[in-house]
XYZ file of C-alpha atoms in Angstrom:
197
model
C -20.810 -87.741 -52.168
C -17.271 -87.430 -50.855
C -15.833 -83.997 -51.533
C -12.401 -85.174 -50.427
C -12.151 -87.696 -53.280
C -10.522 -86.119 -56.290
C -10.870 -89.170 -58.488
C -7.256 -90.207 -58.947
C -5.790 -86.737 -59.292
C -3.612 -86.951 -56.196
C 0.080 -86.525 -56.790
C -0.355 -83.855 -59.463
C 1.215 -80.527 -58.550
C -0.487 -77.436 -59.908
C 2.090 -74.907 -61.040
C 1.616 -71.780 -58.920
C 2.237 -68.444 -60.602
C 5.394 -66.703 -59.408
C 4.342 -63.658 -57.408
C 7.788 -62.125 -57.741
C 9.696 -60.486 -54.917
C 7.785 -59.810 -51.745
C 7.964 -56.890 -49.390
C 9.101 -57.687 -45.922
C 7.176 -55.672 -43.334
C 8.978 -55.455 -40.023
C 7.365 -54.014 -36.937
C 10.597 -54.234 -34.967
C 13.948 -52.506 -35.264
C 15.803 -54.107 -38.183
C 18.755 -53.697 -40.517
C 17.348 -55.655 -43.449
C 18.456 -54.455 -46.848
C 16.995 -56.784 -49.459
C 13.218 -57.229 -49.801
C 12.595 -53.955 -48.003
C 9.785 -51.826 -49.379
C 9.778 -48.097 -48.684
C 6.250 -46.697 -48.389
C 5.037 -48.203 -51.691
C 5.134 -51.805 -52.919
C 6.710 -50.437 -56.118
C 9.641 -48.972 -54.125
C 10.983 -52.463 -53.508
C 14.663 -52.859 -52.657
C 16.259 -55.960 -54.127
C 19.955 -55.043 -54.129
C 22.390 -53.305 -51.824
C 23.085 -50.589 -54.410
C 19.342 -49.872 -54.722
C 19.177 -49.617 -50.936
C 22.076 -47.147 -50.825
C 20.417 -45.079 -53.571
C 17.118 -45.157 -51.639
C 18.876 -43.968 -48.486
C 20.322 -41.075 -50.506
C 16.799 -40.221 -51.747
C 15.510 -40.237 -48.153
C 18.371 -37.942 -47.099
C 17.372 -35.629 -49.954
C 13.750 -35.636 -48.779
C 14.897 -34.696 -45.265
C 16.893 -31.797 -46.702
C 13.888 -30.758 -48.808
C 11.669 -30.744 -45.702
C 14.035 -28.331 -43.934
C 14.177 -26.162 -47.065
C 10.366 -25.963 -47.127
C 10.300 -24.889 -43.464
C 12.746 -22.056 -44.153
C 10.940 -21.108 -47.365
C 7.662 -20.857 -45.424
C 9.241 -18.464 -42.909
C 10.767 -16.370 -45.705
C 7.453 -16.141 -47.563
C 5.718 -15.117 -44.331
C 8.340 -12.399 -43.745
C 7.918 -11.086 -47.302
C 4.128 -11.024 -47.023
C 4.318 -9.311 -43.621
C 6.763 -6.692 -44.946
C 4.530 -6.001 -47.953
C 1.402 -5.659 -45.824
C 3.208 -3.494 -43.284
C 4.434 -1.200 -46.077
C 0.789 -0.887 -47.184
C -0.118 0.347 -43.701
C -1.757 -2.879 -42.510
C -1.084 -4.823 -39.341
C -0.622 -3.994 -35.665
C 2.270 -1.607 -36.270
C 0.008 0.597 -38.387
C -2.935 0.326 -35.965
C -0.785 1.088 -32.906
C -0.282 4.662 -34.060
C -4.023 5.364 -34.254
C -5.361 3.868 -30.995
C -3.550 3.637 -27.699
C -3.520 0.252 -26.018
C -5.422 1.646 -23.004
C -8.280 3.034 -25.138
C -8.637 -0.160 -27.161
C -12.119 -1.751 -26.898
C -10.420 -5.161 -26.993
C -8.539 -4.381 -23.766
C -11.699 -3.029 -22.087
C -13.726 -6.140 -22.928
C -10.893 -8.349 -21.716
C -10.763 -6.535 -18.384
C -14.560 -6.663 -18.091
C -14.456 -10.417 -18.580
C -11.794 -10.796 -15.895
C -13.722 -8.628 -13.428
C -17.159 -10.147 -14.020
C -16.152 -13.742 -14.735
C -18.177 -13.749 -17.948
C -16.875 -15.301 -21.127
C -15.478 -12.777 -23.577
C -15.421 -13.817 -27.204
C -12.848 -12.005 -29.282
C -13.178 -11.365 -32.952
C -10.558 -12.509 -35.413
C -7.116 -11.137 -34.851
C -4.575 -10.612 -37.551
C -4.526 -9.004 -40.936
C -6.543 -10.466 -43.806
C -4.263 -11.794 -46.526
C -4.677 -11.372 -50.275
C -5.763 -14.514 -52.133
C -2.375 -14.990 -53.826
C -0.568 -14.903 -50.464
C -3.041 -17.392 -48.968
C -2.580 -19.761 -51.909
C 1.226 -19.551 -51.658
C 1.209 -20.129 -47.898
C -1.299 -22.993 -48.172
C 0.721 -24.663 -50.937
C 3.937 -24.533 -48.930
C 2.138 -25.739 -45.819
C 0.524 -28.626 -47.710
C 3.893 -29.662 -49.158
C 5.421 -29.614 -45.654
C 2.614 -31.715 -44.202
C 2.787 -34.229 -47.054
C 6.546 -34.546 -46.785
C 6.507 -34.834 -42.994
C 3.948 -37.668 -43.112
C 5.870 -39.351 -45.934
C 9.076 -39.249 -43.873
C 7.143 -40.583 -40.893
C 6.119 -43.575 -43.022
C 9.752 -44.100 -44.004
C 10.659 -43.946 -40.307
C 7.970 -46.533 -39.570
C 9.778 -49.158 -41.623
C 11.799 -49.471 -38.392
C 14.841 -49.923 -40.587
C 17.881 -48.495 -38.789
C 19.487 -47.310 -42.029
C 16.362 -45.541 -43.280
C 15.809 -43.919 -39.879
C 19.404 -42.725 -39.921
C 18.934 -41.400 -43.472
C 15.870 -39.420 -42.357
C 17.682 -37.884 -39.399
C 20.844 -37.157 -41.408
C 18.759 -35.432 -44.098
C 17.038 -33.241 -41.523
C 20.356 -32.401 -39.882
C 22.016 -31.520 -43.209
C 19.011 -29.432 -44.208
C 19.045 -27.587 -40.901
C 22.785 -26.981 -41.205
C 22.482 -25.662 -44.770
C 19.268 -23.647 -44.549
C 19.434 -22.289 -40.981
C 22.913 -20.739 -40.682
C 21.746 -17.814 -38.521
C 19.953 -17.374 -35.210
C 17.798 -14.546 -33.906
C 19.290 -14.401 -30.420
C 16.668 -11.968 -29.080
C 13.818 -14.180 -30.297
C 15.402 -17.264 -28.730
C 15.956 -15.526 -25.402
C 12.388 -14.187 -25.355
C 10.952 -17.617 -26.194
C 9.532 -16.543 -29.552
C 11.833 -18.534 -31.824
C 10.545 -21.250 -34.138
C 11.596 -24.384 -32.310
C 9.480 -26.859 -34.261
C 11.730 -29.560 -35.577
C 10.873 -32.334 -37.944
C 7.375 -33.345 -36.914
C 4.485 -35.029 -38.633
C 2.349 -31.941 -38.365
């Protein structure tokens, strides 16, 4: 039995179904516009105008990321102010126990003097459930958006990379118009830029 013999069917071309436009995946720096897919196969660019619109969307996502960073800091400040007004936090505890009489300081010094490991309890003020949910939601949105923008960056498309950076720069310009000079000089300022996590 010869499996190569197709019994006189040679010369017939089977019509192949049209798969439609394909996504071009480049792993090198490129400036391709058409047949570029951004993150999803369904976000397929087939025209220059669609590419320009997509770049504008990416700029908007970069601006949104910077907004979320500022919103997170503002929510944290509001929560801290509310808790402080309720008499919670280090500012409230500082009035009741001097730093020298604190058991935390004594155990720290004992660990330094004896060389033994000192395990500290949790530090910080417990947050109400609503504050934790708000903070976690904002944090999750930031993480999702940062990874999404990283995937856009990983198209290695020069225009999309530029759109990501321009969006972050515009967002930083718009949402961070002030600077806490004392915090910057003391090294306590938030210096985290656009990062995956």
